[in-house]
XYZ file of C-alpha atoms in Angstrom:
700
model
C 12.967 0.027 4.712
C 12.848 -2.707 2.067
C 14.013 -0.959 -1.082
C 11.298 -2.596 -3.205
C 7.911 -3.220 -1.622
C 5.715 -5.539 -3.668
C 2.623 -3.757 -2.411
C 3.932 -0.547 -4.002
C 4.011 -2.224 -7.394
C 0.218 -1.936 -7.375
C 0.637 1.831 -7.599
C 0.923 2.165 -11.374
C -2.013 1.798 -13.752
C -3.618 3.527 -16.724
C -6.572 5.878 -16.373
C -9.889 4.303 -17.344
C -8.358 1.382 -19.213
C -10.816 -1.387 -20.161
C -10.560 -4.089 -22.773
C -13.144 -5.505 -25.091
C -16.242 -6.243 -23.042
C -16.830 -9.884 -23.874
C -17.534 -12.960 -21.794
C -14.240 -14.826 -21.361
C -15.603 -18.251 -20.574
C -17.696 -20.168 -23.149
C -21.211 -20.972 -21.988
C -21.552 -18.179 -19.408
C -24.627 -15.996 -19.694
C -24.134 -12.458 -21.108
C -23.416 -9.856 -18.487
C -26.174 -7.178 -18.480
C -23.993 -4.743 -16.540
C -21.120 -4.581 -19.029
C -22.252 -1.057 -20.034
C -21.014 0.199 -16.629
C -17.444 -0.628 -17.671
C -17.254 2.632 -19.619
C -15.739 4.533 -16.682
C -16.094 8.105 -17.914
C -19.156 7.753 -20.159
C -21.804 10.441 -19.722
C -24.620 7.870 -19.216
C -22.551 5.913 -16.736
C -21.581 9.014 -14.710
C -25.259 10.074 -14.630
C -25.998 6.622 -13.169
C -23.231 7.121 -10.595
C -24.521 10.551 -9.512
C -28.043 9.169 -9.127
C -26.833 6.319 -6.947
C -24.668 8.754 -4.920
C -27.680 10.983 -4.315
C -29.700 8.039 -3.053
C -26.990 6.987 -0.637
C -26.351 10.538 0.641
C -30.063 11.039 1.233
C -30.382 7.805 3.220
C -27.155 7.903 5.259
C -25.340 11.247 5.034
C -27.935 13.887 5.862
C -28.571 13.043 9.508
C -27.160 15.041 12.454
C -25.254 11.937 13.625
C -23.486 11.599 10.255
C -22.579 15.242 10.077
C -21.203 15.123 13.641
C -19.096 12.061 12.908
C -17.886 13.549 9.585
C -16.743 16.664 11.431
C -15.042 14.667 14.217
C -13.115 12.543 11.734
C -12.051 15.635 9.752
C -10.835 17.186 12.987
C -8.542 14.176 13.415
C -7.233 14.302 9.825
C -6.706 18.089 9.911
C -5.205 18.320 13.359
C -2.157 20.552 13.513
C -0.948 18.459 16.425
C -0.255 15.400 14.206
C 3.353 14.320 13.847
C 4.875 15.782 10.674
C 6.968 12.800 9.438
C 9.926 13.796 7.332
C 12.554 12.709 4.834
C 16.050 14.127 4.735
C 17.252 15.798 1.563
C 20.600 17.553 1.883
C 20.607 19.841 4.902
C 16.852 19.874 5.360
C 13.956 17.686 6.490
C 11.053 17.675 4.017
C 7.395 16.987 4.866
C 4.134 16.959 2.895
C 1.304 18.412 4.979
C -2.479 18.757 4.619
C -4.733 20.637 7.008
C -7.874 22.767 6.988
C -6.091 25.746 5.393
C -4.228 23.610 2.909
C -6.541 20.776 1.805
C -4.364 19.814 -1.214
C -1.212 20.304 0.803
C 2.136 21.922 1.269
C 5.545 20.452 0.436
C 7.715 22.173 3.051
C 11.088 21.954 4.773
C 12.879 22.822 7.939
C 16.271 22.204 9.527
C 17.027 19.145 11.679
C 17.528 21.420 14.737
C 14.276 23.282 14.100
C 12.378 20.005 13.616
C 13.037 18.995 17.197
C 11.107 22.006 18.447
C 7.473 21.676 19.479
C 6.463 24.182 16.792
C 9.060 24.133 14.029
C 9.399 27.019 11.587
C 8.535 25.578 8.188
C 9.479 26.999 4.824
C 6.976 26.310 2.031
C 8.565 24.782 -1.085
C 5.409 24.040 -3.104
C 1.872 25.218 -2.210
C -0.225 22.630 -4.046
C -3.477 24.521 -3.428
C -2.052 27.674 -5.009
C -0.580 25.659 -7.911
C -3.869 23.868 -8.552
C -5.811 27.139 -8.490
C -3.340 28.896 -10.817
C -3.449 26.046 -13.332
C -7.100 25.093 -12.883
C -6.125 21.518 -12.060
C -7.198 19.174 -9.260
C -3.605 18.270 -8.384
C -2.850 15.560 -5.847
C 0.728 15.171 -4.568
C 2.514 11.999 -5.584
C 6.008 12.790 -4.359
C 9.355 13.931 -5.636
C 12.657 12.249 -6.485
C 15.721 14.453 -6.008
C 19.162 14.059 -7.505
C 21.856 13.102 -5.017
C 24.245 14.152 -3.671
C 23.515 17.871 -3.934
C 19.689 17.484 -4.006
C 19.212 20.666 -6.053
C 16.992 19.232 -8.772
C 13.883 17.106 -8.242
C 11.362 15.295 -10.374
C 7.948 16.266 -8.967
C 5.010 13.859 -9.627
C 1.493 15.315 -9.722
C -1.757 13.407 -10.183
C -5.098 14.631 -11.472
C -7.754 13.761 -8.907
C -5.678 11.108 -7.179
C -5.226 8.710 -10.110
C -2.072 6.628 -10.201
C -1.089 8.186 -13.520
C 1.250 11.183 -13.048
C 2.415 14.325 -14.698
C 6.180 14.839 -14.126
C 7.961 18.177 -13.929
C 11.520 19.140 -13.079
C 11.827 21.393 -9.995
C 14.704 23.461 -8.619
C 14.928 23.270 -4.838
C 17.122 26.369 -4.150
C 14.838 28.692 -6.111
C 11.646 26.747 -5.341
C 10.567 27.024 -8.973
C 9.780 24.621 -11.770
C 12.624 24.571 -14.235
C 11.880 26.480 -17.445
C 12.310 24.136 -20.434
C 13.250 21.392 -17.951
C 12.316 17.695 -18.037
C 8.544 17.206 -18.248
C 6.332 14.214 -18.999
C 2.564 14.176 -19.766
C 0.106 12.194 -17.714
C 0.880 8.485 -17.825
C 1.958 5.595 -15.737
C 5.600 6.570 -15.415
C 8.647 5.266 -13.609
C 11.421 7.817 -13.861
C 14.737 8.372 -12.100
C 17.858 10.504 -12.436
C 20.858 9.096 -14.259
C 22.715 12.393 -13.836
C 21.861 16.094 -13.962
C 21.349 15.954 -17.745
C 19.860 12.492 -18.268
C 16.919 10.420 -16.991
C 15.901 6.832 -17.083
C 12.291 6.953 -18.278
C 9.712 4.178 -18.477
C 6.400 5.524 -19.644
C 3.791 5.367 -22.353
C 5.831 5.982 -25.488
C 2.889 5.181 -27.761
C 1.182 2.070 -29.169
C 2.871 -1.161 -28.137
C 5.015 0.439 -25.399
C 2.887 -0.848 -22.492
C 2.562 -4.362 -21.073
C -0.615 -6.402 -20.827
C -0.775 -5.162 -17.255
C -0.771 -1.578 -18.671
C 2.622 -0.754 -17.152
C 5.679 0.546 -19.094
C 7.260 -2.131 -21.242
C 10.283 -0.076 -22.363
C 12.789 2.009 -20.451
C 14.889 4.615 -22.233
C 17.691 7.078 -21.507
C 16.535 10.604 -22.176
C 19.067 13.412 -22.481
C 18.320 17.028 -21.568
C 17.375 19.288 -24.448
C 16.277 16.487 -26.747
C 12.789 15.314 -27.700
C 11.508 12.272 -25.804
C 11.057 10.613 -29.191
C 14.855 10.545 -29.626
C 15.540 8.824 -26.248
C 17.589 5.636 -26.619
C 16.247 2.256 -25.614
C 17.930 0.797 -22.520
C 15.814 -2.323 -22.169
C 12.664 -3.654 -23.822
C 10.517 -6.169 -22.015
C 7.805 -8.513 -23.278
C 4.164 -7.685 -23.706
C 3.266 -10.281 -21.082
C 5.717 -8.772 -18.530
C 4.350 -6.647 -15.760
C 6.741 -3.627 -15.938
C 10.235 -2.462 -16.836
C 12.300 0.239 -15.114
C 15.907 1.423 -14.564
C 17.701 3.560 -12.014
C 21.093 4.719 -10.849
C 22.331 4.199 -7.297
C 23.983 7.570 -6.519
C 25.694 6.441 -3.277
C 29.087 8.227 -3.351
C 31.830 5.808 -4.280
C 29.305 3.060 -5.241
C 27.524 4.576 -8.245
C 25.904 1.812 -10.272
C 23.135 1.555 -12.828
C 20.450 -1.129 -12.679
C 17.659 -2.381 -14.920
C 14.663 -4.100 -13.349
C 12.291 -6.419 -15.141
C 9.115 -7.409 -13.282
C 7.748 -10.452 -15.066
C 4.906 -10.972 -12.629
C 3.967 -9.646 -9.241
C 6.309 -12.052 -7.418
C 8.781 -12.750 -10.199
C 11.472 -10.394 -11.337
C 15.062 -10.058 -12.417
C 17.592 -7.287 -12.018
C 20.638 -6.435 -14.115
C 23.786 -4.434 -13.502
C 24.254 -2.024 -16.436
C 27.793 -1.115 -17.423
C 28.870 2.170 -19.026
C 28.730 0.616 -22.463
C 25.140 -0.540 -21.874
C 25.904 -4.197 -21.314
C 23.625 -5.943 -18.845
C 24.731 -8.555 -16.362
C 22.036 -10.409 -14.471
C 22.098 -10.661 -10.670
C 21.733 -14.411 -10.476
C 19.103 -15.099 -7.839
C 15.788 -16.956 -8.034
C 13.087 -14.984 -9.864
C 10.890 -14.880 -6.784
C 13.664 -13.346 -4.629
C 14.008 -9.650 -3.986
C 17.419 -7.983 -4.038
C 18.850 -4.767 -2.571
C 22.314 -3.447 -3.341
C 23.763 -1.068 -0.758
C 27.366 0.091 -0.947
C 29.456 -3.105 -1.019
C 26.604 -5.350 0.054
C 23.976 -7.420 -1.794
C 20.929 -8.405 0.301
C 18.649 -11.199 -0.950
C 15.252 -12.218 0.389
C 14.062 -15.496 -1.220
C 10.330 -16.212 -1.219
C 10.952 -19.963 -1.626
C 13.564 -22.225 -0.120
C 16.787 -21.658 -2.056
C 19.610 -24.131 -2.517
C 22.885 -22.554 -3.628
C 26.600 -23.102 -2.866
C 25.840 -26.388 -1.176
C 23.425 -24.877 1.334
C 19.661 -24.379 1.525
C 18.194 -21.131 2.800
C 14.625 -20.802 4.071
C 11.966 -18.775 2.362
C 11.686 -15.420 4.069
C 15.313 -15.332 5.131
C 17.533 -12.242 4.712
C 20.937 -13.093 3.203
C 23.979 -10.936 2.615
C 26.934 -11.227 0.239
C 29.620 -8.832 -0.976
C 28.184 -7.567 -4.258
C 31.357 -7.600 -6.326
C 32.241 -11.105 -5.124
C 28.747 -12.394 -5.877
C 28.775 -10.911 -9.376
C 32.177 -12.602 -9.892
C 30.621 -15.961 -9.142
C 31.207 -16.497 -5.403
C 28.226 -17.741 -3.404
C 29.279 -16.967 0.136
C 26.025 -15.893 1.808
C 25.541 -14.831 5.426
C 22.205 -15.464 7.090
C 21.116 -12.194 8.695
C 17.614 -13.420 9.501
C 15.933 -16.826 9.378
C 12.183 -17.138 10.083
C 10.591 -19.549 12.572
C 6.979 -20.694 12.903
C 6.105 -17.434 14.680
C 8.537 -14.912 13.295
C 8.868 -13.014 10.003
C 10.985 -10.154 8.698
C 8.781 -7.092 8.503
C 11.305 -4.616 7.068
C 14.913 -3.465 7.255
C 16.717 -0.162 6.914
C 20.393 0.878 6.516
C 22.225 3.571 8.331
C 25.803 4.460 7.352
C 27.429 1.580 9.285
C 24.540 -0.608 10.432
C 21.446 -2.523 9.325
C 18.234 -2.261 11.401
C 15.967 -5.301 11.233
C 12.250 -5.078 12.127
C 11.112 -8.602 13.118
C 7.564 -9.696 13.861
C 6.843 -12.413 16.408
C 3.152 -13.296 16.425
C 2.498 -9.913 14.782
C 4.312 -7.949 17.511
C 7.611 -6.221 16.615
C 11.138 -6.180 17.938
C 14.170 -4.395 16.508
C 17.731 -5.654 16.007
C 20.841 -3.818 14.901
C 23.364 -5.694 12.747
C 26.888 -4.399 12.153
C 28.892 -5.825 9.231
C 32.189 -7.433 10.252
C 34.314 -10.433 9.330
C 32.312 -13.582 9.774
C 28.895 -13.360 11.469
C 27.663 -9.754 11.748
C 27.464 -8.255 15.238
C 23.880 -8.384 16.553
C 22.325 -6.149 19.217
C 18.774 -5.413 20.347
C 17.321 -1.961 19.683
C 14.263 -2.699 21.738
C 10.879 -4.379 21.499
C 7.369 -2.994 21.261
C 5.241 -2.596 24.391
C 2.682 -5.371 24.724
C 0.469 -5.643 21.594
C 1.977 -2.541 20.030
C 4.164 -1.772 16.987
C 7.705 -0.471 16.943
C 9.549 0.516 13.749
C 12.864 2.206 12.963
C 14.587 3.553 9.837
C 17.847 5.277 9.095
C 17.693 9.036 8.407
C 20.520 9.267 5.829
C 22.400 6.051 5.083
C 24.976 7.950 2.990
C 26.138 10.187 5.853
C 25.428 8.979 9.402
C 23.936 6.439 11.785
C 21.007 8.592 12.871
C 17.615 6.935 12.951
C 13.979 7.662 13.630
C 11.919 5.189 15.741
C 8.168 5.097 16.194
C 6.063 3.342 18.814
C 2.325 3.014 18.354
C -0.579 0.875 19.536
C -4.322 0.595 19.208
C -4.674 2.690 22.381
C -1.281 4.334 22.321
C -0.815 7.462 20.169
C 2.326 7.374 18.109
C 5.537 8.679 19.624
C 8.488 9.603 17.401
C 12.010 9.115 18.749
C 15.337 10.263 17.272
C 18.670 8.647 18.033
C 22.122 7.733 16.752
C 23.184 4.072 16.851
C 25.974 3.549 19.357
C 25.217 6.779 21.244
C 22.733 5.832 23.909
C 18.947 5.728 24.058
C 16.863 7.605 21.503
C 14.954 10.686 22.656
C 11.239 11.293 22.225
C 10.804 14.359 20.002
C 7.217 14.199 18.790
C 3.945 12.893 20.268
C 0.729 12.314 18.349
C -2.289 13.673 20.221
C -4.895 11.475 21.819
C -8.210 11.737 19.955
C -10.250 9.534 22.306
C -10.183 8.360 25.920
C -8.124 5.167 25.684
C -8.404 4.413 29.394
C -11.882 3.011 28.766
C -10.653 0.178 26.569
C -8.336 -2.818 26.549
C -6.457 -4.700 23.837
C -6.148 -8.479 23.671
C -4.848 -11.001 21.167
C -6.677 -14.219 20.418
C -6.365 -17.181 18.061
C -9.208 -18.746 16.121
C -9.013 -22.191 14.551
C -9.693 -22.197 10.844
C -11.456 -24.934 8.866
C -8.177 -26.789 8.207
C -6.938 -26.489 11.795
C -4.637 -23.466 11.250
C -4.402 -21.053 14.207
C -5.318 -17.528 12.999
C -4.416 -14.582 15.251
C -6.618 -11.580 15.734
C -6.574 -8.412 17.830
C -9.565 -7.212 19.783
C -10.043 -3.685 21.136
C -13.028 -3.561 23.452
C -14.494 -1.618 26.371
C -13.276 -2.681 29.771
C -15.777 -4.874 31.570
C -17.363 -6.002 28.350
C -20.363 -8.290 28.801
C -20.158 -11.565 26.905
C -23.844 -11.422 26.032
C -23.519 -11.476 22.236
C -25.016 -8.026 21.903
C -21.918 -5.886 21.407
C -21.700 -4.017 18.046
C -18.501 -5.333 16.556
C -16.508 -4.398 13.488
C -14.161 -6.977 12.011
C -11.548 -5.693 9.536
C -9.261 -7.714 7.287
C -7.097 -7.701 4.176
C -5.351 -11.070 3.579
C -3.337 -10.578 0.432
C -0.058 -9.513 -1.220
C 1.952 -10.433 1.871
C 0.749 -7.229 3.635
C 0.562 -7.400 7.436
C -1.990 -5.680 9.643
C -0.270 -4.568 12.838
C -1.292 -2.610 15.930
C -1.460 1.106 15.204
C -3.221 4.137 16.610
C -6.243 5.510 14.767
C -8.148 8.494 16.009
C -10.713 7.821 13.308
C -11.494 4.296 14.533
C -11.494 5.495 18.151
C -14.042 8.216 17.424
C -16.105 6.416 14.827
C -16.381 3.023 16.463
C -14.909 2.639 19.977
C -16.360 5.883 21.421
C -19.823 4.844 20.249
C -19.647 1.600 22.219
C -18.279 -0.771 19.606
C -15.695 -3.562 19.637
C -13.021 -3.395 16.923
C -11.262 -6.494 15.626
C -8.291 -6.936 13.219
C -8.097 -10.421 11.655
C -4.555 -11.509 10.639
C -5.714 -14.010 8.021
C -3.640 -15.997 5.537
C -2.633 -14.178 2.387
C -1.036 -11.458 4.476
C 2.588 -11.268 5.625
C 2.190 -11.735 9.364
C 4.183 -14.943 9.223
C 6.187 -14.263 6.079
C 5.957 -15.855 2.641
C 4.476 -19.122 3.896
C 1.492 -17.300 5.367
C 1.021 -15.506 2.078
C 1.404 -18.504 -0.158
C -1.088 -20.487 1.897
C -3.847 -18.346 0.293
C -2.505 -17.858 -3.207
C -4.491 -18.703 -6.320
C -6.265 -22.034 -5.891
C -5.799 -21.759 -2.147
C -7.598 -18.387 -1.963
C -10.540 -19.776 -0.018
C -8.203 -20.300 2.984
C -8.238 -16.544 3.558
C -11.971 -16.430 3.652
C -12.207 -19.492 5.860
C -9.809 -17.731 8.267
C -11.901 -14.587 8.391
C -15.019 -16.647 8.980
C -13.266 -18.584 11.747
C -12.479 -15.307 13.562
C -16.091 -14.245 13.232
C -17.260 -17.568 14.583
C -14.824 -17.314 17.474
C -16.166 -13.879 18.367
C -19.658 -15.286 18.360
C -18.650 -18.379 20.350
C -16.935 -16.197 22.991
C -20.096 -14.125 23.370
C -18.439 -10.933 22.125
C -21.104 -10.442 19.464
C -23.666 -12.230 17.316
C -24.405 -12.100 13.585
C -27.019 -9.344 14.006
C -24.408 -7.143 15.677
C -21.322 -8.092 13.623
C -20.200 -5.885 10.805
C -17.281 -6.446 8.396
C -15.151 -4.003 6.457
C -12.219 -4.176 4.004
C -10.725 -2.335 1.033
C -9.043 -3.243 -2.255
C -8.043 -6.903 -1.865
C -9.894 -6.608 1.460
C -12.905 -5.440 -0.524
C -12.748 -8.742 -2.433
C -12.626 -10.430 0.952
C -15.820 -8.573 1.868
C -17.510 -9.666 -1.348
C -16.725 -13.281 -0.506
C -17.953 -12.983 3.087
C -21.179 -11.682 1.589
C -21.654 -14.536 -0.863
C -20.021 -17.404 1.070
C -20.791 -16.616 4.709
C -23.822 -14.287 4.755
C -25.164 -15.881 7.942
C -22.294 -14.456 10.017
C -22.854 -10.729 9.461
C -25.386 -7.974 10.063
C -23.802 -5.635 7.511
C -20.763 -5.360 5.216
C -18.767 -2.469 3.746
C -16.656 -3.206 0.670
C -14.289 -0.434 -0.379
C -12.468 0.099 -3.741
C -12.836 -3.634 -4.278
C -12.123 -6.300 -6.849
C -15.366 -8.261 -7.253
C -15.722 -9.504 -10.834
C -12.882 -12.047 -10.924
C -13.935 -13.319 -14.360
C -13.135 -9.923 -15.892
C -10.590 -8.457 -13.495
C -7.611 -9.033 -15.788
C -9.328 -6.852 -18.427
C -10.117 -3.978 -16.100
C -7.636 -1.211 -15.144
C -4.426 -2.792 -13.788
C -5.941 -6.175 -13.049
C -3.635 -8.198 -15.254
C -0.740 -7.403 -12.926
C -2.311 -9.512 -10.174
C -2.539 -12.829 -11.982
C 0.259 -14.090 -9.712
C -2.021 -13.458 -6.760
C -5.368 -14.719 -8.030
C -4.807 -16.681 -11.235
C -5.840 -16.147 -14.851
C -9.572 -16.423 -15.485
C -9.006 -16.607 -19.248
C -7.549 -20.083 -18.718
C -10.408 -22.542 -18.207
C -8.489 -24.696 -15.775
C -7.789 -21.652 -13.521
C -11.260 -20.131 -13.887
C -12.542 -23.432 -12.441
C -11.211 -22.366 -9.029
C -11.282 -18.593 -9.471
C -15.021 -18.794 -9.904
C -15.246 -20.120 -6.348
C -14.112 -16.713 -5.000
C -15.663 -14.377 -7.580
C -18.453 -12.561 -5.688
C -19.971 -11.059 -8.852
C -20.190 -14.480 -10.438
C -21.537 -16.173 -7.282
C -24.152 -13.648 -6.214
C -27.596 -15.090 -6.867
C -31.227 -14.699 -5.957
C -32.929 -16.270 -2.971
C -30.102 -15.815 -0.457
C -30.146 -14.140 2.926
C -27.426 -11.588 2.198
C -26.822 -8.871 4.851
C -27.014 -5.202 3.767
C -23.887 -4.185 1.918
C -22.359 -0.817 0.969
C -19.922 -0.517 -1.960
C -17.669 2.581 -2.110
C -15.241 3.427 -4.895
C -13.727 6.289 -6.914
C -14.029 7.270 -10.583
C -10.343 8.177 -10.581
C -9.245 4.811 -9.195
C -7.114 3.659 -12.116
C -5.659 0.757 -10.173
C -8.633 -1.511 -9.330
C -11.167 0.850 -10.964
C -14.806 1.637 -10.105
C -16.241 -0.960 -12.461
C -16.295 -3.815 -9.921
C -18.301 -1.897 -7.377
C -20.685 -0.512 -9.996
C -21.492 -3.894 -11.410
C -21.756 -5.692 -8.079
C -24.149 -3.087 -6.760
C -26.212 -3.193 -9.952
C -26.485 -6.986 -9.837
C -27.492 -7.140 -6.170
C -29.956 -4.260 -6.544
C -31.455 -6.001 -9.579
C -31.955 -9.112 -7.491
C -33.774 -7.092 -4.844
C -31.117 -7.092 -2.119
C -30.575 -4.266 0.423
C -27.464 -2.596 -0.973
C -26.008 0.935 -1.314
C -23.363 2.549 -3.475
C -21.177 5.649 -3.450
C -18.546 6.596 -5.980
C -16.311 9.611 -5.271
C -15.574 11.358 -8.561
C -12.001 12.111 -7.307
C -9.690 10.159 -5.073
C -7.819 7.410 -6.855
C -7.451 4.025 -5.195
C -7.558 5.731 -1.776
C -11.057 6.943 -2.742
C -10.273 10.492 -1.497
C -8.154 13.299 -2.909
C -8.043 15.339 0.357
C -8.862 15.118 4.053
C -12.389 16.388 3.624
C -13.201 13.656 1.103
C -11.461 11.056 3.267
C -13.522 12.099 6.317
C -16.719 11.844 4.327
C -15.907 8.373 2.936
C -14.939 7.104 6.360
C -18.008 8.572 8.047
C -20.222 7.009 5.371
C -18.821 3.553 5.916
C -19.067 3.685 9.735
C -22.501 5.253 9.635
C -23.729 2.537 7.361
C -22.507 -0.160 9.752
C -23.959 1.503 12.795
C -27.319 1.770 11.046
C -27.419 -1.996 10.683
C -25.526 -3.610 13.557
C -26.205 -1.422 16.612
């Protein structure tokens, strides 16, 4: 896949960070709900528990809720789910949660054993047992293992699901944490192996070591057996930067060290680090992403790029020989160029090939490229069935051309295939179970016309023979930000919670997402943010016009940036909806840069501390725009105390303001969970059941 996903950069933030609670714009009235910004204060948590109790009493104590909660948990805990894996050395590794292991198992098996219907798994770390022994609420955040022998790993553990991690060195052969090995306390940390006895560490080194976005500002080289305080500085960024990190590429024969500076969410620069510590910049535009693999440099510009006498389109994928490029040559090969309907979704290397995953009107196809003199050889690896999603990734790009391929659709449970490029068709080796009767439904794709004339695609999953009488309970979901695409995928939870109860489910592919590449995303950036909300409203209006539903029967749901979307549908388009669910949302856009990791998203939304930018940010700040005397539909806000990315403050304050104005609103804050709002499957089932139950209560 893409080596650096911008969406993943949202994954690092401090626990409970807030800044001075002051109004940032002269003349604005004082905020009576500022006291709720103390995330872990005793008074504030008492308030949270009281609100939770009210919501549980009203929505989560009925037989229907309890049945739905149990049915969703059955999906999440099913032992028939596909155990997706990553290859480390001679084994496939998988992290697995189920009823008996709610916190999870990190386990492994052999490639041959994995192909069996019931593989024999060897437990490497039992997180439930570890949490019990240490009296901690550990949540698994992954492990980075040192290539090529993969004997030592850096295991990341989170308390309660927060983004901040505790890091410990782990020995894979003995399945034990290393005594007196590398360890780091809880913090936002980016860490990687330099070699067996040295790490690149970017973490909280003390006052002044973090950026304004509350990410690491300094990366150091830390040698085994020495105090962290003696680690040597590799690179020091600026306070206004987003984050700094460093890593070593351990590909045999192509070992290189890199330093990465993220100035803003979509602006960065990378440097090649020599043995003497000298840094040489990879000279590409700051809004381009780079990926170095063996002898190749891949570049994806987010804006049109003129270099070497040629201009390359935004969203293209370009290749050059790395050593030649660093020596000054600008001979770039175009591996992918977008059109009005296509965008590059992802790519993945195998040992001798590059797999491209291309979207065409939000439906995928796969291509295999083989480096050679001149234009690379290009072959098809297949396309997705109608209105479905296909994806492929190499298993071990250092060793072979094996790959995994998945096919999934709204009504098609995921199938996992395994194959080797150049050796015939892949073979199906795993099938996800069916959790609802898909034969009763049909999938269709439609296009709504937004306010400015833009065609906006959306998917509709509906019962066969649906009557266009405007009375069908319909749930419309959206995101519309950070160049993230919403594609067809199977969900047993949605099937059981919405479709099986007679509902219509809709996915809106609005601007701000990545469905049509950078241009689709940029169309809703900063001052253009309202375009995303106009698109979502246009889809709603199209559903109503087609007789699929009506405002009384139309619900809307979204999380994170999609939760901000929901807040704006509430305040800007209340006439279109019968109920709204806003999950782990940004809502106070006047204060968002001072809450948790909010400052890191200025490139997406703008800086409200600048009067000229607040002038347009205020137009999409739900907390600012909510006012008395409106016909707002009922709205539920869900969040998590341990969400140290967006934070629970937005939802707390928005609920408090609406409740104070007398509106029909509800609130639930999970004490654990992080930005996903759940630390285990049981919590996830509850949070999902609560959201769907709330909607059914109001739009049935």
